[in-house]
mmCIF file with all atom_site columns, C-alpha atoms and ligand atoms in Angstrom:
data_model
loop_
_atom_site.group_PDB
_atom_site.id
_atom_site.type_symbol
_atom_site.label_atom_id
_atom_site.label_alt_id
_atom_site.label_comp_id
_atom_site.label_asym_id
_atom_site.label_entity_id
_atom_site.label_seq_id
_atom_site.pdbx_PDB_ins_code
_atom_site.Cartn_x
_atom_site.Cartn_y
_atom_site.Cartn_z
_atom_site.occupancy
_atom_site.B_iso_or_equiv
_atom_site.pdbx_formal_charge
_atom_site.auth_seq_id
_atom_site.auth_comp_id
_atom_site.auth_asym_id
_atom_site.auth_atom_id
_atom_site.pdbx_PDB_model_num
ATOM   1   C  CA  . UNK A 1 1   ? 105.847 85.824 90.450  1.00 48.00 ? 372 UNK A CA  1
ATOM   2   C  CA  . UNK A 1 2   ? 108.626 86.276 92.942  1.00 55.00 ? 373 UNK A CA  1
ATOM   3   C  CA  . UNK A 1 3   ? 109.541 88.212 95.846  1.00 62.00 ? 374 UNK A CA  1
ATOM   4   C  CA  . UNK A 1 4   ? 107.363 91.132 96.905  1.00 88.00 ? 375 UNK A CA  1
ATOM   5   C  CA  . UNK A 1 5   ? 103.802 90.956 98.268  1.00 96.00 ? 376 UNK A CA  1
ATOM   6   C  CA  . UNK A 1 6   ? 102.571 88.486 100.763 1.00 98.00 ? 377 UNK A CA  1
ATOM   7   C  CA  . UNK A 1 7   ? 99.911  87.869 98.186  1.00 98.00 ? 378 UNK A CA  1
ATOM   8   C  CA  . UNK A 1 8   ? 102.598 86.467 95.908  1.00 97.00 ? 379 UNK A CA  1
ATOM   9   C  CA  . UNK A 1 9   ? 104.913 85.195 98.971  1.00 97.00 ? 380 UNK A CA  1
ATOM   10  C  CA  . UNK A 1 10  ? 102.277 82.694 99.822  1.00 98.00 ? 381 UNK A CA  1
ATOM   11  C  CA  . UNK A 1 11  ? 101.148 81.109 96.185  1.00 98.00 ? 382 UNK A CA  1
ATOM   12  C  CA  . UNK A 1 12  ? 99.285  83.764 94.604  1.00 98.00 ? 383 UNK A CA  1
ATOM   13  C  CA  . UNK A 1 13  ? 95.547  83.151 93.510  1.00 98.00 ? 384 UNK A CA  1
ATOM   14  C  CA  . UNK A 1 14  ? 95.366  79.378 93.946  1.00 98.00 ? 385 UNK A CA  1
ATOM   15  C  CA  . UNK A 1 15  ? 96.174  79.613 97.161  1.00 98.00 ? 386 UNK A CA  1
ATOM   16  C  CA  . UNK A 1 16  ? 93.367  82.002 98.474  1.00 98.00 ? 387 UNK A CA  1
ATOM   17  C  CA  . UNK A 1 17  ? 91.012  80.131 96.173  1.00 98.00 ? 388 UNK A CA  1
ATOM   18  C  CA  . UNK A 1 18  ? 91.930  77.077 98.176  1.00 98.00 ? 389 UNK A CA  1
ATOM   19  C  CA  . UNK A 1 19  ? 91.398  78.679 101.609 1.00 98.00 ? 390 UNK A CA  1
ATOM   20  C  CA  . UNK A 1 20  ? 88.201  80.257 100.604 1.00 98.00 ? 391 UNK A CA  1
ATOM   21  C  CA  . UNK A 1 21  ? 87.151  76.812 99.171  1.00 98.00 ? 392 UNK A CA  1
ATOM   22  C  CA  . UNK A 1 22  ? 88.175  74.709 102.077 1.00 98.00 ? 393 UNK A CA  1
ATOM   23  C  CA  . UNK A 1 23  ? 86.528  77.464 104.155 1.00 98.00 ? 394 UNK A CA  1
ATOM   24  C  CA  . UNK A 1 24  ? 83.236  76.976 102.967 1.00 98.00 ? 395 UNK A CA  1
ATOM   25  C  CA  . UNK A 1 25  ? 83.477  73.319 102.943 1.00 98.00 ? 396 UNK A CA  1
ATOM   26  C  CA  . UNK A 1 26  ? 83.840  73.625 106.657 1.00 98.00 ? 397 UNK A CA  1
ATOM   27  C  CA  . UNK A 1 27  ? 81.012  75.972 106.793 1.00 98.00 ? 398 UNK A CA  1
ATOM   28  C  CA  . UNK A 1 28  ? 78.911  73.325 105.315 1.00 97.00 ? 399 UNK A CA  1
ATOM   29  C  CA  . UNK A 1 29  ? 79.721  71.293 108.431 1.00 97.00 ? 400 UNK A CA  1
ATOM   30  C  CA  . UNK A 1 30  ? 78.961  74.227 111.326 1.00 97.00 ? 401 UNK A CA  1
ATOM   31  C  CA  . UNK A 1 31  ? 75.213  74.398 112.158 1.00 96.00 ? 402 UNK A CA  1
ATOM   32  C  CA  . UNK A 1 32  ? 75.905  77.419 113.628 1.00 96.00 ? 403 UNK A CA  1
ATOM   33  C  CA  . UNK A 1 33  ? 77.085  79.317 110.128 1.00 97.00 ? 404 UNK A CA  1
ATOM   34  C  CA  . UNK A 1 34  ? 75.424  77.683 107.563 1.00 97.00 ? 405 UNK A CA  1
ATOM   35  C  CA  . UNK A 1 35  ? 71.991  79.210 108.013 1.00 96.00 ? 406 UNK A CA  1
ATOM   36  C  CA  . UNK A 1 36  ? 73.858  82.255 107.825 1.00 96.00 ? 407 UNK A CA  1
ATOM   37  C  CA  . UNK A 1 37  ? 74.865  81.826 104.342 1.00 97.00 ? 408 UNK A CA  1
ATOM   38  C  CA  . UNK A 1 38  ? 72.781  82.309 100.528 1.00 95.00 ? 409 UNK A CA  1
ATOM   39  C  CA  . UNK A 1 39  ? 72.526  78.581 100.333 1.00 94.00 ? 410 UNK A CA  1
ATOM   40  C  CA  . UNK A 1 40  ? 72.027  78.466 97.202  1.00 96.00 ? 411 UNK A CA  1
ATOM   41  C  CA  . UNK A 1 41  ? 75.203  80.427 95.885  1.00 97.00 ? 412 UNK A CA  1
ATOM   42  C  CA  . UNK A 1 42  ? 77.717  79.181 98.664  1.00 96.00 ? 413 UNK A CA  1
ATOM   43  C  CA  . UNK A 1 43  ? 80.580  79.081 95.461  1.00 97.00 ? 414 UNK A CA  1
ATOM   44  C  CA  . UNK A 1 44  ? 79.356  83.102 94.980  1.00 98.00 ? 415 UNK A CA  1
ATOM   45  C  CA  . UNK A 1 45  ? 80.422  83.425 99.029  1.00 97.00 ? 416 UNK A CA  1
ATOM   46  C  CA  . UNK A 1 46  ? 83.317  81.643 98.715  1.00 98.00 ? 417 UNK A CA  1
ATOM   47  C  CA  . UNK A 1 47  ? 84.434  83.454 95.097  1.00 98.00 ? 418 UNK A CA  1
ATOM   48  C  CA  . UNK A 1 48  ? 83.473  86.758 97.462  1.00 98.00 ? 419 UNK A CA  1
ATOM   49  C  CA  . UNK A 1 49  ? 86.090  85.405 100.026 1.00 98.00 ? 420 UNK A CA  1
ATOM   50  C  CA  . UNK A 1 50  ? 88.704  84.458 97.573  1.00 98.00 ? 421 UNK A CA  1
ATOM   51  C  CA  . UNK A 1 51  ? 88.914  88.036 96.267  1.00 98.00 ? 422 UNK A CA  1
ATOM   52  C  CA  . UNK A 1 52  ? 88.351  89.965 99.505  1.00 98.00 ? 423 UNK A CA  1
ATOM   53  C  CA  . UNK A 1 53  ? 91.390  87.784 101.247 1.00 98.00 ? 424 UNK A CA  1
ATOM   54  C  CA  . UNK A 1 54  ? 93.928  88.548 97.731  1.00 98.00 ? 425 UNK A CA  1
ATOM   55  C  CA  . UNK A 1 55  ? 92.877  92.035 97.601  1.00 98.00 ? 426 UNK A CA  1
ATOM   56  C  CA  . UNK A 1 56  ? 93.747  92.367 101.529 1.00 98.00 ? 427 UNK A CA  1
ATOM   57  C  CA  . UNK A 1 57  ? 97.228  90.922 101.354 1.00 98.00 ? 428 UNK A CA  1
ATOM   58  C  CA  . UNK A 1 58  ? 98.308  92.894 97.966  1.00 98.00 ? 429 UNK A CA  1
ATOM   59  C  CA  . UNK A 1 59  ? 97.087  91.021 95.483  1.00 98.00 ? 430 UNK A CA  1
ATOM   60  C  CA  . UNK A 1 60  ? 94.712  91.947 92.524  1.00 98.00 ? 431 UNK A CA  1
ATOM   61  C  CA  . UNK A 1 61  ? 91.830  94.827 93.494  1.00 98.00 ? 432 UNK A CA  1
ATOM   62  C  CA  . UNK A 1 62  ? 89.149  92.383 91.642  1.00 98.00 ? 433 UNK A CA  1
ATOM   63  C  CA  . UNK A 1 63  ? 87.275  92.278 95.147  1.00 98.00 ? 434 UNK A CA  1
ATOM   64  C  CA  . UNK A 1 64  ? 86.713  96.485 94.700  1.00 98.00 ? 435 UNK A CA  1
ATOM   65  C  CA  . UNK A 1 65  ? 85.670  96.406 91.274  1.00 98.00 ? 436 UNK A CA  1
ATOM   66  C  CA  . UNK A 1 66  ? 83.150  93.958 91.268  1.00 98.00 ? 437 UNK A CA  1
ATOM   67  C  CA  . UNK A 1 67  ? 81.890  95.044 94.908  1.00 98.00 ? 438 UNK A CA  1
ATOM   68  C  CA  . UNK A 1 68  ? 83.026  98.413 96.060  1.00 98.00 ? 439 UNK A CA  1
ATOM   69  C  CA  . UNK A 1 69  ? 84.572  99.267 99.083  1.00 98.00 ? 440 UNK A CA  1
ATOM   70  C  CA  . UNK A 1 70  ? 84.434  96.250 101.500 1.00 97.00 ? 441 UNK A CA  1
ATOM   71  C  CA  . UNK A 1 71  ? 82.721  97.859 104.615 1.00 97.00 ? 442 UNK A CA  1
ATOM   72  C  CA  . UNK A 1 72  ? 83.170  93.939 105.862 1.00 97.00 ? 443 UNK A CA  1
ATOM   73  C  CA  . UNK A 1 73  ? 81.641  95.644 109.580 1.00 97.00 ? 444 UNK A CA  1
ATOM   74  C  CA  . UNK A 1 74  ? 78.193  96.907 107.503 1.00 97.00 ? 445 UNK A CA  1
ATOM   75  C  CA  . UNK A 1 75  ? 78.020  93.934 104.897 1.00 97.00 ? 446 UNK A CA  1
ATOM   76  C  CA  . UNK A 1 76  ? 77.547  91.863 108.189 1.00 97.00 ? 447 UNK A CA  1
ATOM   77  C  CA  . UNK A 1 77  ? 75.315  94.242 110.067 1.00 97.00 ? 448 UNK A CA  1
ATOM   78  C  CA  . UNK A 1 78  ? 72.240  91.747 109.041 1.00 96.00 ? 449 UNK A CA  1
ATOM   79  C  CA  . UNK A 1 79  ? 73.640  88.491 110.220 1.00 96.00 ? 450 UNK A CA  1
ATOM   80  C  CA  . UNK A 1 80  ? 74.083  88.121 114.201 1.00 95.00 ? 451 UNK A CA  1
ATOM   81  C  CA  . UNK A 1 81  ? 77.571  87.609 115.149 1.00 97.00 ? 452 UNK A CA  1
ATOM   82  C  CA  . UNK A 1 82  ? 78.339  86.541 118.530 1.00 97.00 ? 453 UNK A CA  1
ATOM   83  C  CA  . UNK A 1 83  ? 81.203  84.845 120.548 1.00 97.00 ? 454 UNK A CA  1
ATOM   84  C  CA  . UNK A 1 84  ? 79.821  81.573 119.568 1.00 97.00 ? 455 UNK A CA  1
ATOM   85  C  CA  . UNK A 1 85  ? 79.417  83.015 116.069 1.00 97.00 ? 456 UNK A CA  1
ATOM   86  C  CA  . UNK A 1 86  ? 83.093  84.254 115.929 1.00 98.00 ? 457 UNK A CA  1
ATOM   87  C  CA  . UNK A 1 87  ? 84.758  80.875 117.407 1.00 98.00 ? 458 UNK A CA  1
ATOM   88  C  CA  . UNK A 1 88  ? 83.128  79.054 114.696 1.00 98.00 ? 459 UNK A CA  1
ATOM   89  C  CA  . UNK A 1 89  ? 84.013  81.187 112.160 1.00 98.00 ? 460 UNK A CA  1
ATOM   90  C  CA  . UNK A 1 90  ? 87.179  80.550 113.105 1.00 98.00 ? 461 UNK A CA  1
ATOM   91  C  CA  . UNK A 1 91  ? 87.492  76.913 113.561 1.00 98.00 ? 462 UNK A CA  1
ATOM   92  C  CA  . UNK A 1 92  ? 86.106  76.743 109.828 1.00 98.00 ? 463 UNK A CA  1
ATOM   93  C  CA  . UNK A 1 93  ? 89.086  79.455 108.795 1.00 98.00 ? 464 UNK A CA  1
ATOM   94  C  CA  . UNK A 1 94  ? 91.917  77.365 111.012 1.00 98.00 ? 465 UNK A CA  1
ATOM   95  C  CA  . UNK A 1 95  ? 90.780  74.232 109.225 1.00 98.00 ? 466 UNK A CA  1
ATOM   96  C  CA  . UNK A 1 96  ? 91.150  76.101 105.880 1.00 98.00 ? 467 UNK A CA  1
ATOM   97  C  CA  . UNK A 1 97  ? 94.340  77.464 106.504 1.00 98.00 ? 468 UNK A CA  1
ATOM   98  C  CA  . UNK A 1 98  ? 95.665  74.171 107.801 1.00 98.00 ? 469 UNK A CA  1
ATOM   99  C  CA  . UNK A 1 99  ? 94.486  72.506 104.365 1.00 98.00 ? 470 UNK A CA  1
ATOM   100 C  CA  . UNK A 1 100 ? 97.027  74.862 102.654 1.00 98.00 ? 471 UNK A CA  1
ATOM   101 C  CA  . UNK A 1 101 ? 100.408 74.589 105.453 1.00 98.00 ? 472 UNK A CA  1
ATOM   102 C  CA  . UNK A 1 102 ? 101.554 77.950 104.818 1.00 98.00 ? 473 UNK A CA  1
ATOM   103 C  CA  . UNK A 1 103 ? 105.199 77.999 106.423 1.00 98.00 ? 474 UNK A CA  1
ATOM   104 C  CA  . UNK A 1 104 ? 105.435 79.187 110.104 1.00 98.00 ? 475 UNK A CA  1
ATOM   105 C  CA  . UNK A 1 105 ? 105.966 82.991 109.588 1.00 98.00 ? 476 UNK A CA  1
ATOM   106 C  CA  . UNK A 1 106 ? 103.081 83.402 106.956 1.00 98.00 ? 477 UNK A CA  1
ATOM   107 C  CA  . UNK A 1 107 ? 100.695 81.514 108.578 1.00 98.00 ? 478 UNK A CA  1
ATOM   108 C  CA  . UNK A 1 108 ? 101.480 83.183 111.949 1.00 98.00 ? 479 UNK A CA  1
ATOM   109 C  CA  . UNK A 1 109 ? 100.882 86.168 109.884 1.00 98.00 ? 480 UNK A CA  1
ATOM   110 C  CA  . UNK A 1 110 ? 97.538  86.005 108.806 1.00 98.00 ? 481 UNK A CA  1
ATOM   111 C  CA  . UNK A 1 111 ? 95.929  84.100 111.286 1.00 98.00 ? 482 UNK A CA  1
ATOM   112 C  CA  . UNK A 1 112 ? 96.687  87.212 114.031 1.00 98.00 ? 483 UNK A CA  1
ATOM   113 C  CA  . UNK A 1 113 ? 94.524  88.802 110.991 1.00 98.00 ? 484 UNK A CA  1
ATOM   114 C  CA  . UNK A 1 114 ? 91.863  86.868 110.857 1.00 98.00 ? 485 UNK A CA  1
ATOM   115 C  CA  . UNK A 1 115 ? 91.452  85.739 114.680 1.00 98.00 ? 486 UNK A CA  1
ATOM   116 C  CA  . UNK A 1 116 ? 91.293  90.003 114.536 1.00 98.00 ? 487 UNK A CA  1
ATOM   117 C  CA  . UNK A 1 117 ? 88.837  90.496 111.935 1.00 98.00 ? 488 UNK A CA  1
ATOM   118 C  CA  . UNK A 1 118 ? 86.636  88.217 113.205 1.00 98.00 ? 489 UNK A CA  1
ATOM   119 C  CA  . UNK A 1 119 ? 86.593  89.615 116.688 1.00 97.00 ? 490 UNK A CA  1
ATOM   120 C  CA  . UNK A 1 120 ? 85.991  92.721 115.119 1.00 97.00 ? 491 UNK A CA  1
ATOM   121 C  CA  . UNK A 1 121 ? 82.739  91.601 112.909 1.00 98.00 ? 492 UNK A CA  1
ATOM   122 C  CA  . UNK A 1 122 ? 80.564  90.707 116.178 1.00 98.00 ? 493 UNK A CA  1
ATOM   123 C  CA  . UNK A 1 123 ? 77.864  93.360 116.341 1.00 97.00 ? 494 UNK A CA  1
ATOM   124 C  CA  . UNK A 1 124 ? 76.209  91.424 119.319 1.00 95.00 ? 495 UNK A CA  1
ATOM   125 C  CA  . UNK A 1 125 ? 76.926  90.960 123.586 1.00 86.00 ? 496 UNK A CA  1
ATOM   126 C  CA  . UNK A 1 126 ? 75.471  88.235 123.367 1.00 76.00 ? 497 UNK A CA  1
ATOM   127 C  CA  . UNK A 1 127 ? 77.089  84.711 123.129 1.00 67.00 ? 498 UNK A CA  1
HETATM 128 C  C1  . LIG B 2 .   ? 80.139  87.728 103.615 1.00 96.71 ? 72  LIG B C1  1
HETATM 129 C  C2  . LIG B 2 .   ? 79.138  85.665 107.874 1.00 96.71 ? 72  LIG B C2  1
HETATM 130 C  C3  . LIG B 2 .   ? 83.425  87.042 109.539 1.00 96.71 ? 72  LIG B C3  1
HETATM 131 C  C4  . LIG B 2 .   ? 84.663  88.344 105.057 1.00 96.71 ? 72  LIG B C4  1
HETATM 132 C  C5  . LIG B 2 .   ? 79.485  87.067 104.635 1.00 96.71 ? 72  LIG B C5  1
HETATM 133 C  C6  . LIG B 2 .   ? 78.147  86.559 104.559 1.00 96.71 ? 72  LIG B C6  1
HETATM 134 C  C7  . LIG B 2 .   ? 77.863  85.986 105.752 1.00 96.71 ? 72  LIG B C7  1
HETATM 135 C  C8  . LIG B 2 .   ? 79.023  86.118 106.590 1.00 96.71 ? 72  LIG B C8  1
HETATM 136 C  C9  . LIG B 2 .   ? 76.577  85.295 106.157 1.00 96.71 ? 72  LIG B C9  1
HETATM 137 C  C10 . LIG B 2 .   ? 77.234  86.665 103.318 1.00 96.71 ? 72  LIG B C10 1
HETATM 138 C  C11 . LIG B 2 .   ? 77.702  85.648 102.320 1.00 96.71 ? 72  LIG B C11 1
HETATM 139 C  C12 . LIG B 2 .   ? 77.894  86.232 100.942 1.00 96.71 ? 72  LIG B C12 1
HETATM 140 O  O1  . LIG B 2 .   ? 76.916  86.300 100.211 1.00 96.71 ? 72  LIG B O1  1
HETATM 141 O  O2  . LIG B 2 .   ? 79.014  86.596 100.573 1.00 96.71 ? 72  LIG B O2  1
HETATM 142 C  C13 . LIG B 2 .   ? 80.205  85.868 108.705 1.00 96.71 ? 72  LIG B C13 1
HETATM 143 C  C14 . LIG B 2 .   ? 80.267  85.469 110.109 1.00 96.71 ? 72  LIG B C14 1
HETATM 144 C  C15 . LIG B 2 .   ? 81.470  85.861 110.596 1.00 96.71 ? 72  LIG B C15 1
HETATM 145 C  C16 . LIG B 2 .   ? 82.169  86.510 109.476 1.00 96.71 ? 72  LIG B C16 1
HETATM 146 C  C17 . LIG B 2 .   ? 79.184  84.744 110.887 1.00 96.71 ? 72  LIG B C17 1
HETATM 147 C  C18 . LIG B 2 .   ? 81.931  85.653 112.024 1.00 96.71 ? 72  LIG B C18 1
HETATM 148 C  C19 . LIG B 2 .   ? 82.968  86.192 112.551 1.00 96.71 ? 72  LIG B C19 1
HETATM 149 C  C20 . LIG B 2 .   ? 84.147  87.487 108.462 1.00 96.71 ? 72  LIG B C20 1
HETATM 150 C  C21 . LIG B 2 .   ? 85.531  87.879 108.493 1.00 96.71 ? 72  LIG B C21 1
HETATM 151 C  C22 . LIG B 2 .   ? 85.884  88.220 107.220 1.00 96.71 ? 72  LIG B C22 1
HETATM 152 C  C23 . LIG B 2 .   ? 84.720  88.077 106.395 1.00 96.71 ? 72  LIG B C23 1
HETATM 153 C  C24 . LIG B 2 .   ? 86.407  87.866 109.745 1.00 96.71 ? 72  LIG B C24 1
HETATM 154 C  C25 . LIG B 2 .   ? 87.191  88.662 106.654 1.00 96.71 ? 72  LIG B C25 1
HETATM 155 C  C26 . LIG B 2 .   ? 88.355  88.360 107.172 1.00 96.71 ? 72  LIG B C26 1
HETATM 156 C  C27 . LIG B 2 .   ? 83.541  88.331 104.299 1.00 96.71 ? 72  LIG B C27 1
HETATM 157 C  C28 . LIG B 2 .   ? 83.466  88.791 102.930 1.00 96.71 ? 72  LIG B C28 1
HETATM 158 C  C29 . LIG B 2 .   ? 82.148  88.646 102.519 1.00 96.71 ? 72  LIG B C29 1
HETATM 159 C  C30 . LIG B 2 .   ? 81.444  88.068 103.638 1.00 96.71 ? 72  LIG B C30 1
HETATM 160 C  C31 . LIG B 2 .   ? 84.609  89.345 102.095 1.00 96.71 ? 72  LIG B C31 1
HETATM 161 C  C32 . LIG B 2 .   ? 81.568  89.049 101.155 1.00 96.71 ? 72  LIG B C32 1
HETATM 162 C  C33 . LIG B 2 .   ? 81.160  90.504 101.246 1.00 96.71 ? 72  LIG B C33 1
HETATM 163 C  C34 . LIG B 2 .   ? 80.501  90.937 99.949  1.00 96.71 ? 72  LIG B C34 1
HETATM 164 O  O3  . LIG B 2 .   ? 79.293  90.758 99.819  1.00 96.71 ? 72  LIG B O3  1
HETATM 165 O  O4  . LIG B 2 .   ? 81.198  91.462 99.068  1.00 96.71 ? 72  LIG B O4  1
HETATM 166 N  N1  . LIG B 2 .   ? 80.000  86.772 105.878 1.00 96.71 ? 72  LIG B N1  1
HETATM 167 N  N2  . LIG B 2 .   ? 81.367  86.473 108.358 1.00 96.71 ? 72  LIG B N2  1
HETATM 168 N  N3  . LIG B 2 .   ? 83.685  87.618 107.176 1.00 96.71 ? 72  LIG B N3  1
HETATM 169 N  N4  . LIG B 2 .   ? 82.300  87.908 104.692 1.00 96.71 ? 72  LIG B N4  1
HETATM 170 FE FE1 . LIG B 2 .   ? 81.843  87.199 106.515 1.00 96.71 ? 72  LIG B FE1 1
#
């Protein structure tokens, strides 16, 4: 693929699989998330991820047809998501998206995403 989307700008498919995997790999190291997680299908999460992230940046709509809408703010409604919650998050996303070096702009680019997403997922005042 060339030009156009971010989606393709970045590396297409096996890059987002690599985040998403690299992600969870990190989440298997935060005490603080893992509990949070099915642990028995951590590859399902991380498959969830994949699609979600390549869906969001104009990729293939796989994420909506196997899931529906994302409603990412309701799908965590069970979990408590804090400050401390959030940071960790994203020290297990930075990690991931450091494994893959996107250059400057595109990384830039979707980390002001995801440092905003997550901020927005905390459904608690609490740390
Ligand atoms: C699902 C935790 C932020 C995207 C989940 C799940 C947990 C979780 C426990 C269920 C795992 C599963 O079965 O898929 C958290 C915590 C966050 C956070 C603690 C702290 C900030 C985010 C953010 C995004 C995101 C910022 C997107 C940028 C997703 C997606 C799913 C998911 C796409 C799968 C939804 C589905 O079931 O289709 N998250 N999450 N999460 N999360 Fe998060």
């Amino acid at each position: 693929a060339s030009g156009g989307s971010f989606y393709e700008l970045v590396g297409g498919s096996e890059t987002f699989r690599r985040i998403a995997a690299s992600f969870y790999e990190n989440v298997r190291q935060e005490p603080l998330l893992l509990p949070l997680y099915p642990q028995d299908d951590l590859d399902g999460a991380a498959r969830r991820l994949q699609l979600f992230l390549e869906q969001y940046w104009g990729g293939p709509h796989t994420y909506q047809e196997e899931r529906g809408h994302p409603r990412l703010r309701m799908r965590h409604a069970p979990y408590k998501i804090g400050i401390a919650e959030r940071d960790a998050w994203l020290r297990a996303m930075r990690g991931a998206m450091d494994s893959v070096a996107l250059a400057p702009e595109h990384d830039q680019a979707m980390w002001e995403y995801m440092v905003r997403a997550a901020d927005f997922m905390r459904n608690t005042q609490e740390a």
